[in-house]
mmCIF file with all atom_site columns, C-alpha atoms in Angstrom:
data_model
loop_
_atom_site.group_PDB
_atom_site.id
_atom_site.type_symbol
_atom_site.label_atom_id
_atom_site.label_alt_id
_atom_site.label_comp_id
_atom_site.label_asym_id
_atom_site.label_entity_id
_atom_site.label_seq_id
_atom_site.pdbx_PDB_ins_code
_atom_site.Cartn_x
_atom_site.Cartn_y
_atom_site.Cartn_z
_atom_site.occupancy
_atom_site.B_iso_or_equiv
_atom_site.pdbx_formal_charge
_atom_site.auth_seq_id
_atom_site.auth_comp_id
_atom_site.auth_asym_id
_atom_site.auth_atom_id
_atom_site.pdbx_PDB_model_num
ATOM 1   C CA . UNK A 1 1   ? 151.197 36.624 -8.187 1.00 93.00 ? 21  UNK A CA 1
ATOM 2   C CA . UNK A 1 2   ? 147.484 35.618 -7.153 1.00 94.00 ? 22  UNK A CA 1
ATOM 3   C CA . UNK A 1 3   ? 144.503 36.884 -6.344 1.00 96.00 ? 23  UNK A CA 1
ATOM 4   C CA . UNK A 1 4   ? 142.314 35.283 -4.166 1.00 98.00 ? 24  UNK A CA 1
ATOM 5   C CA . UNK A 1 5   ? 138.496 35.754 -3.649 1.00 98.00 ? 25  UNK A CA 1
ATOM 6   C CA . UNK A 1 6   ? 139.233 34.795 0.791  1.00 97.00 ? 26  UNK A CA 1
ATOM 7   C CA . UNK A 1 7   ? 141.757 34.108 2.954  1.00 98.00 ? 27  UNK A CA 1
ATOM 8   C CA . UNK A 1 8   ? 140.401 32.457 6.301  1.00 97.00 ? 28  UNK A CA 1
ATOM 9   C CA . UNK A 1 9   ? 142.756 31.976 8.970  1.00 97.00 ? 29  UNK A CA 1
ATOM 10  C CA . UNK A 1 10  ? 141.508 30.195 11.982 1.00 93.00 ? 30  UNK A CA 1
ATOM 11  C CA . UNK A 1 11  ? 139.198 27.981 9.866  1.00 90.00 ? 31  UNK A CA 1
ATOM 12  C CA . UNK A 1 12  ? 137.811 25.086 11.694 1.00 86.00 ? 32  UNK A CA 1
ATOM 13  C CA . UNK A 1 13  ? 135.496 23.112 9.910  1.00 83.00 ? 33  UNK A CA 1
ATOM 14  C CA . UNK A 1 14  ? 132.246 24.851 10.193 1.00 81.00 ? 34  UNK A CA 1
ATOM 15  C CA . UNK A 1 15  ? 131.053 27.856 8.723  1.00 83.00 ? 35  UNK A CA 1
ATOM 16  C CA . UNK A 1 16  ? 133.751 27.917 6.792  1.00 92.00 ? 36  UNK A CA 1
ATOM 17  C CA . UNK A 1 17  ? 134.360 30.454 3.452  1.00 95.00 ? 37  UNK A CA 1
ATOM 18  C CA . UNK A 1 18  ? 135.405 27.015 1.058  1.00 94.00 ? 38  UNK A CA 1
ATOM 19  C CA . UNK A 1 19  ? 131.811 25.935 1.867  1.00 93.00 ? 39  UNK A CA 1
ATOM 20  C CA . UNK A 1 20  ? 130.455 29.557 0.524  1.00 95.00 ? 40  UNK A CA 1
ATOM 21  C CA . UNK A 1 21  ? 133.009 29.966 -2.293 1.00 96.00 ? 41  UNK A CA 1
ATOM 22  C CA . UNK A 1 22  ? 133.641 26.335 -3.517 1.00 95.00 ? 42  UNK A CA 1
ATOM 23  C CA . UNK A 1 23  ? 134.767 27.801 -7.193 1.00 96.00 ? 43  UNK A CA 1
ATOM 24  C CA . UNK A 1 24  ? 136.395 30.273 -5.870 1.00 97.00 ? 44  UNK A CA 1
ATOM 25  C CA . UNK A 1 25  ? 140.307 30.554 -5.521 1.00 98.00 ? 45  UNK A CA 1
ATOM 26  C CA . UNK A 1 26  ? 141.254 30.566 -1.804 1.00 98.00 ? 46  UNK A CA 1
ATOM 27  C CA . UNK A 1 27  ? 143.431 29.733 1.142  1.00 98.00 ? 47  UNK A CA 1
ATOM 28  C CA . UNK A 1 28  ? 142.154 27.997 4.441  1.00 97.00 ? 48  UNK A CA 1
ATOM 29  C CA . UNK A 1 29  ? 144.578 28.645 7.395  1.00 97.00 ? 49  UNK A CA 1
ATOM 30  C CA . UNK A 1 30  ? 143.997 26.133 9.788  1.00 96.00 ? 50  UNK A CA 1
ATOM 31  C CA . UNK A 1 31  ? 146.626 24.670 12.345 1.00 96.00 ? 51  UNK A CA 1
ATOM 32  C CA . UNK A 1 32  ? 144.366 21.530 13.289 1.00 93.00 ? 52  UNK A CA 1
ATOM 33  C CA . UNK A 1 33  ? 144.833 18.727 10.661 1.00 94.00 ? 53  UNK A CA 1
ATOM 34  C CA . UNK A 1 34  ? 141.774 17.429 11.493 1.00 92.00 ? 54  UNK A CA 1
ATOM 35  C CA . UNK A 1 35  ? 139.629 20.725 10.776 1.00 92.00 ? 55  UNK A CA 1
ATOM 36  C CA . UNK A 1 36  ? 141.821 20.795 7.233  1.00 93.00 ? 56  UNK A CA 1
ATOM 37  C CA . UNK A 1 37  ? 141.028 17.445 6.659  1.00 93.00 ? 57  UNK A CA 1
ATOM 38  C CA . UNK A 1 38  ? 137.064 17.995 7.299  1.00 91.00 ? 58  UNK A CA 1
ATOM 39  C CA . UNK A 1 39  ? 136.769 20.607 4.785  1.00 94.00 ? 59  UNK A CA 1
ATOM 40  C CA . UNK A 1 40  ? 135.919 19.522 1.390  1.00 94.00 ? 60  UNK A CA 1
ATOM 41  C CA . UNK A 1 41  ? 138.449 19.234 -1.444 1.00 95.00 ? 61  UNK A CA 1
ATOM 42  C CA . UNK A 1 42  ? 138.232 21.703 -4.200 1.00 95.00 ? 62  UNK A CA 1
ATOM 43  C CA . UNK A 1 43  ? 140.332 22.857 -7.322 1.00 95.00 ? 63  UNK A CA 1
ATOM 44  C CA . UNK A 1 44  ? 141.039 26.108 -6.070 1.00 96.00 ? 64  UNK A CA 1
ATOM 45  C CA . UNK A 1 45  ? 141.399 26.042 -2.223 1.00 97.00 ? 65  UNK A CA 1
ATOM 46  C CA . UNK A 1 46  ? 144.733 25.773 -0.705 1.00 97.00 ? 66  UNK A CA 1
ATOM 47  C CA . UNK A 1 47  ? 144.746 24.160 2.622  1.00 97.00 ? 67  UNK A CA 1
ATOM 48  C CA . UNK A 1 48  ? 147.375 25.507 4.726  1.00 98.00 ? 68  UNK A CA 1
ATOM 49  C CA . UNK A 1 49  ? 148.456 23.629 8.179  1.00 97.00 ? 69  UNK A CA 1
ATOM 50  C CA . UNK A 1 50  ? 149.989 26.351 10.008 1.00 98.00 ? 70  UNK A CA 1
ATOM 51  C CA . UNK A 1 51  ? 149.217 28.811 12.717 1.00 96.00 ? 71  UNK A CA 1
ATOM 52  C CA . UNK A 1 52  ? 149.731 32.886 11.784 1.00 97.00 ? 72  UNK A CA 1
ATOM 53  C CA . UNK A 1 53  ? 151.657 34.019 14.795 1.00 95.00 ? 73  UNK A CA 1
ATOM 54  C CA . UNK A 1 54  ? 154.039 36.459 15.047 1.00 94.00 ? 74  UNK A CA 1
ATOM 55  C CA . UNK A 1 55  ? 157.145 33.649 14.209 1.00 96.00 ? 75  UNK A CA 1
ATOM 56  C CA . UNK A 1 56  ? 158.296 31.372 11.598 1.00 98.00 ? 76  UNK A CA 1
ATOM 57  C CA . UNK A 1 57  ? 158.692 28.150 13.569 1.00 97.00 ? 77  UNK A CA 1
ATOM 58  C CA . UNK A 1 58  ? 156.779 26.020 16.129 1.00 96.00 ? 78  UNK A CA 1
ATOM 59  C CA . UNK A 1 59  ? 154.059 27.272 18.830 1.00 94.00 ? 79  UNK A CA 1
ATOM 60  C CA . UNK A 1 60  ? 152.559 25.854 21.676 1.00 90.00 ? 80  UNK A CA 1
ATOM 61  C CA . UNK A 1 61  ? 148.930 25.971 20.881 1.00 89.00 ? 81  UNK A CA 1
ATOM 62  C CA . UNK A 1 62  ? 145.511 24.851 22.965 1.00 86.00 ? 82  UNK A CA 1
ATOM 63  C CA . UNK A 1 63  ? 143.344 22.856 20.945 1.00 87.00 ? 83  UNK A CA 1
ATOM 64  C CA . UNK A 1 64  ? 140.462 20.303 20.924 1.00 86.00 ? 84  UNK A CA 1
ATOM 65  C CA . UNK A 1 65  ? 141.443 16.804 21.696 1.00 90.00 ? 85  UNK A CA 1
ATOM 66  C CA . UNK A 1 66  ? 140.422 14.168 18.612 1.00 90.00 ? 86  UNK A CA 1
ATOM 67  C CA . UNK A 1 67  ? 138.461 12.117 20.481 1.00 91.00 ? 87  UNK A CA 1
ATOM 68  C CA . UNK A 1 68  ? 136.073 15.369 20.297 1.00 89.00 ? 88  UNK A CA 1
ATOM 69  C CA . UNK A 1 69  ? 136.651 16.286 17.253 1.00 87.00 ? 89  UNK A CA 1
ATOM 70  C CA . UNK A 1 70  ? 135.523 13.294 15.756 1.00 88.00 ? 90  UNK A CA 1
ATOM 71  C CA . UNK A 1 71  ? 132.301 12.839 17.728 1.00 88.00 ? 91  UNK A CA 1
ATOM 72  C CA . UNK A 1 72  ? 131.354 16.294 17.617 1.00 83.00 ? 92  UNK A CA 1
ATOM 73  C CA . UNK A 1 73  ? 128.298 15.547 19.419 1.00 88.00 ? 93  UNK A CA 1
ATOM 74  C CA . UNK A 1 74  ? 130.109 14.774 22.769 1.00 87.00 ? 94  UNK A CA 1
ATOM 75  C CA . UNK A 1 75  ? 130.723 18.763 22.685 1.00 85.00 ? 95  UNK A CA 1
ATOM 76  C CA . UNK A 1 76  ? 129.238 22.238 22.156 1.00 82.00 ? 96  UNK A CA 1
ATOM 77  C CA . UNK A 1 77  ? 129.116 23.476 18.676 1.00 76.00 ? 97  UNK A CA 1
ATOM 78  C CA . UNK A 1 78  ? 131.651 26.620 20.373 1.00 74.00 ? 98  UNK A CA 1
ATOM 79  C CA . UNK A 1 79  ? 133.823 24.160 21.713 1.00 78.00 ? 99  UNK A CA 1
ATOM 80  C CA . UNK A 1 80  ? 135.133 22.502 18.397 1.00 77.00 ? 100 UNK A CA 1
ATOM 81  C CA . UNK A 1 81  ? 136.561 25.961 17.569 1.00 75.00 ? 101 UNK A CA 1
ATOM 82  C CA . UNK A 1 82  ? 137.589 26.880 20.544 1.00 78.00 ? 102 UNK A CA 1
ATOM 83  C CA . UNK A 1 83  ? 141.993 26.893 19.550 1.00 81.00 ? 103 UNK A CA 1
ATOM 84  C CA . UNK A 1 84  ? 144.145 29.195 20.571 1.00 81.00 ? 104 UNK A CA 1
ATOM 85  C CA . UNK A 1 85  ? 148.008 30.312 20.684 1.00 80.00 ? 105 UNK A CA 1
ATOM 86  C CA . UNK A 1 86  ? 149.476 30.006 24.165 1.00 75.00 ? 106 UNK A CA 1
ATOM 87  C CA . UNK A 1 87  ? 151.251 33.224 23.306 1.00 69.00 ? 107 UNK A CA 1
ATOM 88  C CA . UNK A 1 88  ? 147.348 34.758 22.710 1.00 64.00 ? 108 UNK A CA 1
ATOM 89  C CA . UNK A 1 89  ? 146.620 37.462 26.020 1.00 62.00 ? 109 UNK A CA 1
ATOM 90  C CA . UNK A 1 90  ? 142.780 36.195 25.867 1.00 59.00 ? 110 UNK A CA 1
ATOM 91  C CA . UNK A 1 91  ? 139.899 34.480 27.429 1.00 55.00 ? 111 UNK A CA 1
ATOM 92  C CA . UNK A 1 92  ? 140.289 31.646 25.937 1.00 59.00 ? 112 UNK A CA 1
ATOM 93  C CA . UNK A 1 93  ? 143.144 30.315 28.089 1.00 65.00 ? 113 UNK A CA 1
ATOM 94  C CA . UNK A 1 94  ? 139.954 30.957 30.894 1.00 65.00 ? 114 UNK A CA 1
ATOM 95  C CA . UNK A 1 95  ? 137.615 29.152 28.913 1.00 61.00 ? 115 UNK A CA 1
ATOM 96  C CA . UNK A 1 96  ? 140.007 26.180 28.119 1.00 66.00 ? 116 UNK A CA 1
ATOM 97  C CA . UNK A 1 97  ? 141.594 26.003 31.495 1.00 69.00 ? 117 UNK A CA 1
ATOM 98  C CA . UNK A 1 98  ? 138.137 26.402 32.905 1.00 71.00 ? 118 UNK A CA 1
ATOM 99  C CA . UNK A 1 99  ? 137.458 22.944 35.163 1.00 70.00 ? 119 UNK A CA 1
ATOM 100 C CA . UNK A 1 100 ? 134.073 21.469 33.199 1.00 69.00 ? 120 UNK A CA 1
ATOM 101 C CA . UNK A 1 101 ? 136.529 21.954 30.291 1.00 75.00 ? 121 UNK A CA 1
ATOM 102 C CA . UNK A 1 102 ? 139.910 21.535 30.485 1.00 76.00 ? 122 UNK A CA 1
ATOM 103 C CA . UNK A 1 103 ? 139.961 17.818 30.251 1.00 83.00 ? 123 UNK A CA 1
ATOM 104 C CA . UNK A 1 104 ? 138.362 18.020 26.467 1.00 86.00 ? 124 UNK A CA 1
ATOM 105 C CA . UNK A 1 105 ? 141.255 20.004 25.088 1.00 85.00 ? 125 UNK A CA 1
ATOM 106 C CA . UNK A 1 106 ? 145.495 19.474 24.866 1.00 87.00 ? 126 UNK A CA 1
ATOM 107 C CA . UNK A 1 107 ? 148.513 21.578 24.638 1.00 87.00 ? 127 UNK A CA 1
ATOM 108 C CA . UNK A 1 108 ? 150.460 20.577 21.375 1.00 92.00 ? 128 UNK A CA 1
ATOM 109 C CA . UNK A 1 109 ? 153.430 22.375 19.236 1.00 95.00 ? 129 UNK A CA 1
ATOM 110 C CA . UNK A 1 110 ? 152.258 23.150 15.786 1.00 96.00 ? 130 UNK A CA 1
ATOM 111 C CA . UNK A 1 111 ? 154.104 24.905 12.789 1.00 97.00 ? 131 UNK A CA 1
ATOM 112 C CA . UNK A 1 112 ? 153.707 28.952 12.740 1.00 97.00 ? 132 UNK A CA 1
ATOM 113 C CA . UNK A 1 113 ? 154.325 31.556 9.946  1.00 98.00 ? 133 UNK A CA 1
ATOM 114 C CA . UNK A 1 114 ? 153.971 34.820 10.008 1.00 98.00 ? 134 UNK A CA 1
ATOM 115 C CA . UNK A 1 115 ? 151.300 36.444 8.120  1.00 98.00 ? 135 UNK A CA 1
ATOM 116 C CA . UNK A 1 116 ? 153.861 37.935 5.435  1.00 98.00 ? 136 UNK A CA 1
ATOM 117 C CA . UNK A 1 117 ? 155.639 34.930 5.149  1.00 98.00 ? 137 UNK A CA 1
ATOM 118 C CA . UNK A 1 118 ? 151.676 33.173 4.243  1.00 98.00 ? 138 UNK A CA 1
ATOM 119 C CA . UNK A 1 119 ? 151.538 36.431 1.439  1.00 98.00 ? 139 UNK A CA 1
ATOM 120 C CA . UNK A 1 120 ? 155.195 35.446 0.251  1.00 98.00 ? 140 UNK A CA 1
ATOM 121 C CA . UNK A 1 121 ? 154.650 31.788 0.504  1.00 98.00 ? 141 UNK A CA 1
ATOM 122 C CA . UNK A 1 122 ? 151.294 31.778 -1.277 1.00 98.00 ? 142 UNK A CA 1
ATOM 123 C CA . UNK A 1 123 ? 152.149 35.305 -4.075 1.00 98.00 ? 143 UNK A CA 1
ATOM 124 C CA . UNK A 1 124 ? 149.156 37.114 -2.251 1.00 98.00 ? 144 UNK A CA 1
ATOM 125 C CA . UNK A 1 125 ? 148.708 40.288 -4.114 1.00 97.00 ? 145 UNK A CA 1
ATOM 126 C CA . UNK A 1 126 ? 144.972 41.161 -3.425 1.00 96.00 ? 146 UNK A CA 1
ATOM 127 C CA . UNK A 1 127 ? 142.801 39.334 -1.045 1.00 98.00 ? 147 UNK A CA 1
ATOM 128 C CA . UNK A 1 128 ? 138.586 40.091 -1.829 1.00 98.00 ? 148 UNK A CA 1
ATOM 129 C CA . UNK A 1 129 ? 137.512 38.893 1.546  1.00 97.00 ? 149 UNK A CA 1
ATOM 130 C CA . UNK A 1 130 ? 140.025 38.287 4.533  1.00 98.00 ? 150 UNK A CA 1
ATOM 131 C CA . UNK A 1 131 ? 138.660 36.272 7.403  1.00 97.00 ? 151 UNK A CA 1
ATOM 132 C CA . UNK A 1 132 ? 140.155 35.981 11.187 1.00 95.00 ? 152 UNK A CA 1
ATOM 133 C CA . UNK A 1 133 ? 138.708 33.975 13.960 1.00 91.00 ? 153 UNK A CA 1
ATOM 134 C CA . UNK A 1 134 ? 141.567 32.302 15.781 1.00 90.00 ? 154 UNK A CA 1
ATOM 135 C CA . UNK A 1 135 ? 140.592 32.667 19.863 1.00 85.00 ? 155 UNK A CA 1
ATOM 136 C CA . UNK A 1 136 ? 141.966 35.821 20.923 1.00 84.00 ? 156 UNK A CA 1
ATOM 137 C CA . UNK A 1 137 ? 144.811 36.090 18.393 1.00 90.00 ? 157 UNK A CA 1
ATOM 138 C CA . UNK A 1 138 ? 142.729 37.733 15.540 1.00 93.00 ? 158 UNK A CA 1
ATOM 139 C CA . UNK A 1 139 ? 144.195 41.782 16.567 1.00 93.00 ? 159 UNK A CA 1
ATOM 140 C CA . UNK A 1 140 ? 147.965 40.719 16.263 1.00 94.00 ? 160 UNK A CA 1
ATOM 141 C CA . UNK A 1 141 ? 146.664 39.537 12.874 1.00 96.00 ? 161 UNK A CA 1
ATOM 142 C CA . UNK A 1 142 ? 144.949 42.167 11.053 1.00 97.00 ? 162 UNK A CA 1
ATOM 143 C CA . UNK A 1 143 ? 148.092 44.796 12.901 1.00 96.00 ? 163 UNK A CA 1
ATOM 144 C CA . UNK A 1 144 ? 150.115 42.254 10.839 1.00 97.00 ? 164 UNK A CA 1
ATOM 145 C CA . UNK A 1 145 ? 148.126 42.397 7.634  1.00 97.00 ? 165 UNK A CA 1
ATOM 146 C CA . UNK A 1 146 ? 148.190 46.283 8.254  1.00 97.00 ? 166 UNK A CA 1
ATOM 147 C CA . UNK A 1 147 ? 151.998 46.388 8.191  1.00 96.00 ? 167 UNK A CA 1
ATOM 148 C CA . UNK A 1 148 ? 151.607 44.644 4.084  1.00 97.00 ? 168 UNK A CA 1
ATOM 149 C CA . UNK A 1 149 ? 150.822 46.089 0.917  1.00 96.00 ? 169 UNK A CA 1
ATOM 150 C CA . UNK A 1 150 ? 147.632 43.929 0.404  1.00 97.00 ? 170 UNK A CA 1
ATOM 151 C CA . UNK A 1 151 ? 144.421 45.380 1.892  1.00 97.00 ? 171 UNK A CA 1
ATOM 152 C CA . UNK A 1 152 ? 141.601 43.321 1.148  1.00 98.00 ? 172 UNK A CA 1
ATOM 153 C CA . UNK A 1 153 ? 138.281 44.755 0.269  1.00 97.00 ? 173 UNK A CA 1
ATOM 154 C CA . UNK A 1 154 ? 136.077 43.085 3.286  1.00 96.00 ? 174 UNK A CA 1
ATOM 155 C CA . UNK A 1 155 ? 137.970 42.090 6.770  1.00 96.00 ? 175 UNK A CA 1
ATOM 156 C CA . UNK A 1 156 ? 136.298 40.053 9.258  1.00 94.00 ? 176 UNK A CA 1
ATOM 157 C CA . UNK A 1 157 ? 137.406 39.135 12.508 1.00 92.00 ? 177 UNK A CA 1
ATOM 158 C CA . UNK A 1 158 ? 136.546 37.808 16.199 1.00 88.00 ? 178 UNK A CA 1
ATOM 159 C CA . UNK A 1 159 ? 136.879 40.127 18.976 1.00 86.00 ? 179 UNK A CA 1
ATOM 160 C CA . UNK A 1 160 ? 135.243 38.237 21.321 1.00 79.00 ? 180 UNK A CA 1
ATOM 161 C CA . UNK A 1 161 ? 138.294 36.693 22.830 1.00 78.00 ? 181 UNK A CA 1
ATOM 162 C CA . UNK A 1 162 ? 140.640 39.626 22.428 1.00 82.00 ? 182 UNK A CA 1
ATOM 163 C CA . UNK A 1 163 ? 141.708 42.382 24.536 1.00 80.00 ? 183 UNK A CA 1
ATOM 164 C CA . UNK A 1 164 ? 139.584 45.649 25.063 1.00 85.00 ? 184 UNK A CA 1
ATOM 165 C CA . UNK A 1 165 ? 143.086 47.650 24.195 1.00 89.00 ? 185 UNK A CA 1
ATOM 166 C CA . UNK A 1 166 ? 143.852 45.367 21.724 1.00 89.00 ? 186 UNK A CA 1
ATOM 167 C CA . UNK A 1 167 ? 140.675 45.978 19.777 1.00 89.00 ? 187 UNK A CA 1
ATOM 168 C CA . UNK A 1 168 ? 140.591 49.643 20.195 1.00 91.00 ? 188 UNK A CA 1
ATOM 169 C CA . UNK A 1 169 ? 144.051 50.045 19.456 1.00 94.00 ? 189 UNK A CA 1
ATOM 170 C CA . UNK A 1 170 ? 143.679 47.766 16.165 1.00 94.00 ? 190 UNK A CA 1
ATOM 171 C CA . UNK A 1 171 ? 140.103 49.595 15.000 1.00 93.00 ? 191 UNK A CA 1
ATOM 172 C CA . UNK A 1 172 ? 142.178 52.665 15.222 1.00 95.00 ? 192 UNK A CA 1
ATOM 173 C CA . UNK A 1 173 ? 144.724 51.229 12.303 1.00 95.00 ? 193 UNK A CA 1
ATOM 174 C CA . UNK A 1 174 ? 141.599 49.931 9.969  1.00 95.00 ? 194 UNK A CA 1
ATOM 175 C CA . UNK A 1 175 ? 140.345 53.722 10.185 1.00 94.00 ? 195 UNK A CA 1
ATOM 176 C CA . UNK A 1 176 ? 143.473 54.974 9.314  1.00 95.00 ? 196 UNK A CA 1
ATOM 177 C CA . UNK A 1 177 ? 144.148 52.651 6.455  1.00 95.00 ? 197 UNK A CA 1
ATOM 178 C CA . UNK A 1 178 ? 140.237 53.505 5.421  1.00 94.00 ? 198 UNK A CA 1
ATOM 179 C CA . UNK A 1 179 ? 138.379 51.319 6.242  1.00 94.00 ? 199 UNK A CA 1
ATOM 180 C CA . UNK A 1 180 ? 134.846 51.517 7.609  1.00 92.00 ? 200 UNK A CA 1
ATOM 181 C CA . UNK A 1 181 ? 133.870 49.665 10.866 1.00 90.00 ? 201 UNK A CA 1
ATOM 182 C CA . UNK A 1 182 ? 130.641 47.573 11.533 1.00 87.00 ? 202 UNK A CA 1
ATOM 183 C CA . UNK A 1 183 ? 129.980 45.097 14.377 1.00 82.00 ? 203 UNK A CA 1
ATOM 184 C CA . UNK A 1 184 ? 128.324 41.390 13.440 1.00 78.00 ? 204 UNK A CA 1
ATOM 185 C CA . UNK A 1 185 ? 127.924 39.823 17.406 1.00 65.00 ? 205 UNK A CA 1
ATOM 186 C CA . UNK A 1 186 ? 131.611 38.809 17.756 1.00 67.00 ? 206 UNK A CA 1
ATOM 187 C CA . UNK A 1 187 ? 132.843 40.505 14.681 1.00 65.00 ? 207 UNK A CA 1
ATOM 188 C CA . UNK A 1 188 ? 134.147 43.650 13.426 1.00 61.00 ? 208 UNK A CA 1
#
């Protein structure tokens, strides 16, 4: 069984937690090789190529196509992130359908687990800091992590793409399983 200082699902290749804890034992969640690939190598960071969804198999998923991610310059800094489940009730099927973007980003099939299969997969027994940003899916996360036995000490995640439901009906669980609530811009 492990203990890990962060979990980051949904974790691109900027502002990233490996980049703040580079001795630190971690997992990055990402379901875009390239973002995985971008993140620097360190003794002990897991990089994990799969989406958290609500399935153990294959999802359609929007993402960035390569050409953009490797010239990031051809793009807005909030585009390269910008990936989301199809399955994901958001804004960010508006932002990536949206006309002056759509043709900068693909639907693809990429491996999903479940959140308690990552825990099983990876012997997750405590979790320090637990990071979420993954376009609209971050709710159906953290209801998931909710439904575990680990409860990390600090939970971050994007709302900024989710549901107004979703997030009141999700802030409602953290209160319950005592947690306090504070807002960062797009984060709670």
């Amino acid at each position: 069984m492990v203990s890990y200082k962060y979990i980051e699902i949904g974790t691109c290749d900027f502002a990233s937690l490996i980049k703040k804890y580079p001795d630190d034992i971690g997992l990055s969640v990402e379901p875009v090789l390239k973002f995985l690939d971008n993140l620097p190598d360190t003794k002990n960071n897991t990089k994990v190529n799969v989406a958290i969804s609500n399935i153990d198999g294959n999802v359609n998923f929007y993402k960035l196509k390569d050409e953009y991610i490797d010239n990031p310059e051809k793009v807005p800094k909030h585009d390269r992130g910008m990936s989301s489940l199809e399955i994901a009730n958001n804004s960010s099927k508006r932002l990536i359908n949206n006309k002056a973007r759509k043709d900068r980003f693909e639907r693809v099939e990429v491996p999903s687990i479940t959140l308690e299969t990552l825990f099983t997969r990876y012997q997750v027994i405590d979790v320090e800091i637990f990071k979420v940003d993954t376009e609209g899916f971050d709710c159906n996360i953290i209801s998931q992590l909710l439904k575990t036995l680990v409860r990390p000490k600090n939970i971050k995640f994007e709302i900024g793409h989710s549901l107004l439901e979703d997030i009141v009906d999700v802030k409602k669980l953290l209160i319950e399983a005592g947690y306090k609530i504070t807002r960062e811009a797009w984060d709670l």
